[in-house]
Tab-separated table of C-alpha atoms in Angstrom:
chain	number	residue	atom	x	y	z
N	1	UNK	CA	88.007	107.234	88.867
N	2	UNK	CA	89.719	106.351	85.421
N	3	UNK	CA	87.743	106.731	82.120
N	4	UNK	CA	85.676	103.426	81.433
N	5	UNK	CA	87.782	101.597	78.191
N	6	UNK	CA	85.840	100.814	75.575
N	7	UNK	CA	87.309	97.165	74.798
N	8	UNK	CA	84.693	94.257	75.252
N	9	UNK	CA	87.205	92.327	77.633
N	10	UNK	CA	87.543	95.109	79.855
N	11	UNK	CA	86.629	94.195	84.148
N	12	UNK	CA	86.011	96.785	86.348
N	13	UNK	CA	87.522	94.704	89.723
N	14	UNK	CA	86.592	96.737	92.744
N	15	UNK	CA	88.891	96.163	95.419
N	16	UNK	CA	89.865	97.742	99.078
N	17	UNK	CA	92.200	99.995	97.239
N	18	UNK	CA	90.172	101.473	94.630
N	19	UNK	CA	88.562	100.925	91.442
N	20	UNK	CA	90.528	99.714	88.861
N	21	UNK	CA	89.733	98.296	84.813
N	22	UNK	CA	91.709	95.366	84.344
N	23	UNK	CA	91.913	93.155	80.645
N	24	UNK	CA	89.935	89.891	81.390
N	25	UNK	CA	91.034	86.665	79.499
N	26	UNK	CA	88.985	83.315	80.390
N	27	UNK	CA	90.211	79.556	79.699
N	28	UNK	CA	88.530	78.336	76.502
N	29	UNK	CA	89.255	75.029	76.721
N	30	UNK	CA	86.920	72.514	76.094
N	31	UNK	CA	85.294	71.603	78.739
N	32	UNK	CA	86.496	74.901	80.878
N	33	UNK	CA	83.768	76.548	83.501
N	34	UNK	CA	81.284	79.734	82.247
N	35	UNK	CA	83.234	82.823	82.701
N	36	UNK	CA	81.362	83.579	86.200
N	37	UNK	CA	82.561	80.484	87.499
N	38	UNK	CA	86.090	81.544	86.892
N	39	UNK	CA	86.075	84.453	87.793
N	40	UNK	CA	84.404	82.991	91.606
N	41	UNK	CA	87.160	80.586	91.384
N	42	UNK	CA	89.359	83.496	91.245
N	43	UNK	CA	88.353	85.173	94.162
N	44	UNK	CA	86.032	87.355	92.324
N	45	UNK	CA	82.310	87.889	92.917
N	46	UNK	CA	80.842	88.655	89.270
N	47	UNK	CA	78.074	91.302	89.257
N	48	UNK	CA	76.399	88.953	86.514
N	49	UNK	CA	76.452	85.123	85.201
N	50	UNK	CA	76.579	86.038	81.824
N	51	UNK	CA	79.394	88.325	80.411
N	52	UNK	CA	80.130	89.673	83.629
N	53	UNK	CA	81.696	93.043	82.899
N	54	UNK	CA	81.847	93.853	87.085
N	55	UNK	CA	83.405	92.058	89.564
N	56	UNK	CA	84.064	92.727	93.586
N	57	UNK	CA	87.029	90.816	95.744
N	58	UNK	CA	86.025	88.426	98.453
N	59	UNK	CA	88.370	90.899	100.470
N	60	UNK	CA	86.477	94.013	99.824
N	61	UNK	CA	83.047	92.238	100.283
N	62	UNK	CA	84.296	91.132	103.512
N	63	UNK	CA	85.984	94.529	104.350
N	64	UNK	CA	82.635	96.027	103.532
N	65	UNK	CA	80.701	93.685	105.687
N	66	UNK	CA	82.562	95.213	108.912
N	67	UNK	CA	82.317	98.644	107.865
N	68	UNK	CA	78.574	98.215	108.014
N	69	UNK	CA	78.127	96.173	110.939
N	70	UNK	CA	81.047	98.260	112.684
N	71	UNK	CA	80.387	101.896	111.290
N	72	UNK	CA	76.645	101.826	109.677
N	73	UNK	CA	78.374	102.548	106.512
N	74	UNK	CA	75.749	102.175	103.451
N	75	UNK	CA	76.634	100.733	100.691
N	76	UNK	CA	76.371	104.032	98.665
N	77	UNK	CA	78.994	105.670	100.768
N	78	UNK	CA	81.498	102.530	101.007
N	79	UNK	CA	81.666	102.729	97.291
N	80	UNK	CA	82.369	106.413	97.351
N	81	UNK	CA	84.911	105.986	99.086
N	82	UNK	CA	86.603	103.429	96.869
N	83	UNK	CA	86.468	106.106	94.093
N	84	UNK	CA	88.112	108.819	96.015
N	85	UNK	CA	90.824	106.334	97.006
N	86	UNK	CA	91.005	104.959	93.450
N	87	UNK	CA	94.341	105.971	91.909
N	88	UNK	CA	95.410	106.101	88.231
N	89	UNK	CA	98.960	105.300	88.874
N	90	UNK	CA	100.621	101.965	89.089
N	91	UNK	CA	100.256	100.123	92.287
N	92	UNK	CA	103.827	100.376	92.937
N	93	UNK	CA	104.262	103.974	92.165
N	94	UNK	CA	101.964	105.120	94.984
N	95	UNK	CA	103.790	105.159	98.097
N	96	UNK	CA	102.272	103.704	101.419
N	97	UNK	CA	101.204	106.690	103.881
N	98	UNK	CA	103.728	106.401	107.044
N	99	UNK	CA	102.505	106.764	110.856
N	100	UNK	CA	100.870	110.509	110.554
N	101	UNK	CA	100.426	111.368	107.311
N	102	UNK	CA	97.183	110.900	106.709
N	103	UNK	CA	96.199	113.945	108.381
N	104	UNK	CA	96.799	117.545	106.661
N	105	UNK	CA	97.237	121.355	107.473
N	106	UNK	CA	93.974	123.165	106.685
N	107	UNK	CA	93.806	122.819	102.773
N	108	UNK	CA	92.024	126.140	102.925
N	109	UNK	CA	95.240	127.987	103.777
N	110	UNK	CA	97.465	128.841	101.159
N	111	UNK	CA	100.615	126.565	101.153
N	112	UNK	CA	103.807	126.996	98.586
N	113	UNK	CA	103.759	124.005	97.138
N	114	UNK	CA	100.200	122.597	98.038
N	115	UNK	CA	97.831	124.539	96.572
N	116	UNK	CA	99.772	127.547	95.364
N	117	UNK	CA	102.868	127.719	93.440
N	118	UNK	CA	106.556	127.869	95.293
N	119	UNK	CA	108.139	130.015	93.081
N	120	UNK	CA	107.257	133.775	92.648
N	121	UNK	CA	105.490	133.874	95.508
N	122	UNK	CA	106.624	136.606	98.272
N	123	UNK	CA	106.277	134.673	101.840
N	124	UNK	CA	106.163	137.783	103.558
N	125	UNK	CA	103.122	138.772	102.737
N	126	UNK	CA	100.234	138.864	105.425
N	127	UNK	CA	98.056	136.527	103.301
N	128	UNK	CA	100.564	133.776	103.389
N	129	UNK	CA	101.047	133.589	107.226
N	130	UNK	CA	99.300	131.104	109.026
N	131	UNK	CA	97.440	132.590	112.067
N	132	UNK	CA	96.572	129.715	114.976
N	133	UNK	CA	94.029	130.003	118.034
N	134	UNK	CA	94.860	127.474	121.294
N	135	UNK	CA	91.952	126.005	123.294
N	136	UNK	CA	91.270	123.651	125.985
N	137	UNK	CA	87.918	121.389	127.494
N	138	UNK	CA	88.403	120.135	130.573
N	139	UNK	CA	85.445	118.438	130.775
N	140	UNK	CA	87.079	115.678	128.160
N	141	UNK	CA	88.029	113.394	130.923
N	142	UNK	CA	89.147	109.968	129.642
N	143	UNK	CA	89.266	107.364	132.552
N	144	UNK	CA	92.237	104.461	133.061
N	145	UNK	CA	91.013	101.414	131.179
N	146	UNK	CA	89.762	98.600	133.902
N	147	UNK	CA	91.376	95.402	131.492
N	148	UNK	CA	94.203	97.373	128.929
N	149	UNK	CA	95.224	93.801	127.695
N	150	UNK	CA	91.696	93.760	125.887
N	151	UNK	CA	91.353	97.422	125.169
N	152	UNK	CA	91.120	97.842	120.867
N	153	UNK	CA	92.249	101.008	119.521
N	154	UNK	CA	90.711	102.580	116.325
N	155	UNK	CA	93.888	104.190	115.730
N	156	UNK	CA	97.412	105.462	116.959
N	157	UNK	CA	96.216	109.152	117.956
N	158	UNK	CA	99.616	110.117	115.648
N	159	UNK	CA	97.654	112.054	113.483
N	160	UNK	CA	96.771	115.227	115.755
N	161	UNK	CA	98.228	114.216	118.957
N	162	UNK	CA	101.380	115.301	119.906
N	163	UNK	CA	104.339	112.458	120.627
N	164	UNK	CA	103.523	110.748	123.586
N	165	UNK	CA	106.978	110.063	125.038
N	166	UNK	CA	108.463	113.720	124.783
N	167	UNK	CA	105.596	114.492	126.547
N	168	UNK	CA	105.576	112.539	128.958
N	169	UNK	CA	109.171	113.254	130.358
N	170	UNK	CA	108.278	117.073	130.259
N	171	UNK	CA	105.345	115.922	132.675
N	172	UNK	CA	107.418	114.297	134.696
N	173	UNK	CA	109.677	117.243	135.256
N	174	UNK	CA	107.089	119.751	136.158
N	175	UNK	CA	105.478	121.301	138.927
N	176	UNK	CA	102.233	120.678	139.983
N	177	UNK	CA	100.959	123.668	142.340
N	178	UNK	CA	97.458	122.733	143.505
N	179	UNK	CA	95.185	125.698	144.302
N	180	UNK	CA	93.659	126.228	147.529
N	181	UNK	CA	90.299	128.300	148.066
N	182	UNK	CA	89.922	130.231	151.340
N	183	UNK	CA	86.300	130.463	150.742
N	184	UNK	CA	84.738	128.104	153.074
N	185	UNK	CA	81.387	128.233	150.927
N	186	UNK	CA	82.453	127.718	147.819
N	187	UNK	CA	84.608	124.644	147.223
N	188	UNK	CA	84.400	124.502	143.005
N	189	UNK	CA	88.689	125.562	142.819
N	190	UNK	CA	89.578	122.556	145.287
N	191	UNK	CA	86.881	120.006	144.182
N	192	UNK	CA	88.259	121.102	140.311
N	193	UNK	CA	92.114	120.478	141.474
N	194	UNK	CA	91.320	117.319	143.770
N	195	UNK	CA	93.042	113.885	143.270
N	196	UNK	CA	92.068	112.340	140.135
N	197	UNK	CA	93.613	108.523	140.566
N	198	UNK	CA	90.724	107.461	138.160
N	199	UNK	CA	91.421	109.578	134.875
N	200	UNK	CA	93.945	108.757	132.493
N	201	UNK	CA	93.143	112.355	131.392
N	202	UNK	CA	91.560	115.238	132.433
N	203	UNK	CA	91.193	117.237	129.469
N	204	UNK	CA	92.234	117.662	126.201
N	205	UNK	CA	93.892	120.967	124.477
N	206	UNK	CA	95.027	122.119	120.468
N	207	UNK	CA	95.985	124.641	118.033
N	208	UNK	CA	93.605	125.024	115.018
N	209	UNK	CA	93.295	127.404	112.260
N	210	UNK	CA	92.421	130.210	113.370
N	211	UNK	CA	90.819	131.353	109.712
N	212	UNK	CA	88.690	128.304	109.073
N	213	UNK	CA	88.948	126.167	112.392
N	214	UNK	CA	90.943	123.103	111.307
N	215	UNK	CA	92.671	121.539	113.625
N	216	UNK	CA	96.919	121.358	113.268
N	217	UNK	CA	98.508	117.987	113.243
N	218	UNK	CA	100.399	117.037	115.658
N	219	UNK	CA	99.593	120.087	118.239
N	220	UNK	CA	97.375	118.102	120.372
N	221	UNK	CA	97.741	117.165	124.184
N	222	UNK	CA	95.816	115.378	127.026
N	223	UNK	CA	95.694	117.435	130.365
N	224	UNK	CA	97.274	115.691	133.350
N	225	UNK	CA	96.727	117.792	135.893
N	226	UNK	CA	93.346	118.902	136.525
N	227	UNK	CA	92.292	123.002	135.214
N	228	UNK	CA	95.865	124.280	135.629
N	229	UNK	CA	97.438	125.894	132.158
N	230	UNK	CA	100.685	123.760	131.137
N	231	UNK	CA	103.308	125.754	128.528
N	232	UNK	CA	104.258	123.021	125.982
């Protein structure tokens, strides 16, 4: 968060984006409202009636409100995150975040140009090669929606999951060999490979980090086809 200014007319106006010390002038007209009523007037909820030096935006309030109800998020940590969000550039100098890019590479890693410096830096070096371990659950079955016109998604899965289309079509175009046991007493290979109209899904599988466990963006897939290993 910025350093508090010292100035008298100084308002710290917390907002959905951040935290953020603004210069405060009020009407002095005659006959002109108390500087809390203006500031309420103005879409502001002051943190005091008299010399208010704190205010909070009807939006955030209400944005706060849902993250509560929604998300049990406590006051404390709702305001937390408002400073870690709270940027000392110019609103428009920080650019929006595009579909995706809100998730990173493990920050752990050492990355030219993230946390270590691009030049001078010899790439061929064991340290600076990124190792990554592939795993699967199939017990991460996600079932077809019963009304999809009402369904609400948190999110876009863009983040980690891999492009749904591409993937799709490569579906499409496989093979799907299902296994057959000959063991008439133990059925667990055909009941694991039966018909599965019901699921959307039948698993899920990723790439993470293989030095500190982070997952990698965009390496993520959903498993069509019951326990069978797909190469994508």
């Amino acid at each position: 968060m910025q350093d508090s200014p010292v100035q008298q007319c100084c308002l710290v106006v917390v907002h959905t984006n951040g935290i953020h010390y603004c210069n405060a002038k009020y009407c002095t007209c005659v006959g002109a409202e108390d500087s809390h009523l203006q500031l309420t007037m103005a879409g502001l909820l002051p943190s005091l009636t008299k010399q208010p030096r704190t205010a909070f935006t009807f939006h955030v309030l209400d944005d706060f409100i849902r993250d509560n109800v929604e998300c049990g998020t406590s006051a404390m940590n709702y305001y937390s995150k408002l400073q870690r969000i709270t940027s000392n550039g110019f609103p428009h100098l920080v650019p929006d975040a595009g579909p995706g890019e809100l998730v990173l590479f493990c920050l752990a890693c050492l990355q030219p140009g993230v946390n270590i410096p691009k030049e001078g830096i010899d790439l061929s070096q064991w340290t600076f090669a990124r190792t990554l371990v592939m795993d699967g659950n199939f017990k991460a079955e996600h079932m077809h929606p019963t009304d999809p016109n009402n369904e609400v998604w948190l999110m876009d899965g863009k983040g980690f999951m891999v492009e749904s289309m591409p993937y799709k079509e490569y579906l499409k175009g496989s093979t799907n060999v299902v296994e057959r046991s000959d063991c008439s007493n133990h059925c667990a290979v055909n009941h694991a490979n039966a018909n599965r109209n019901q699921l959307a899904s039948t698993g899920i599988s990723g790439c993470a980090c293989a030095r500190h466990g982070c997952f990698v963006p965009h390496a993520m897939v959903d498993f069509q086809k019951g326990e069978q290993y797909e190469t994508w």
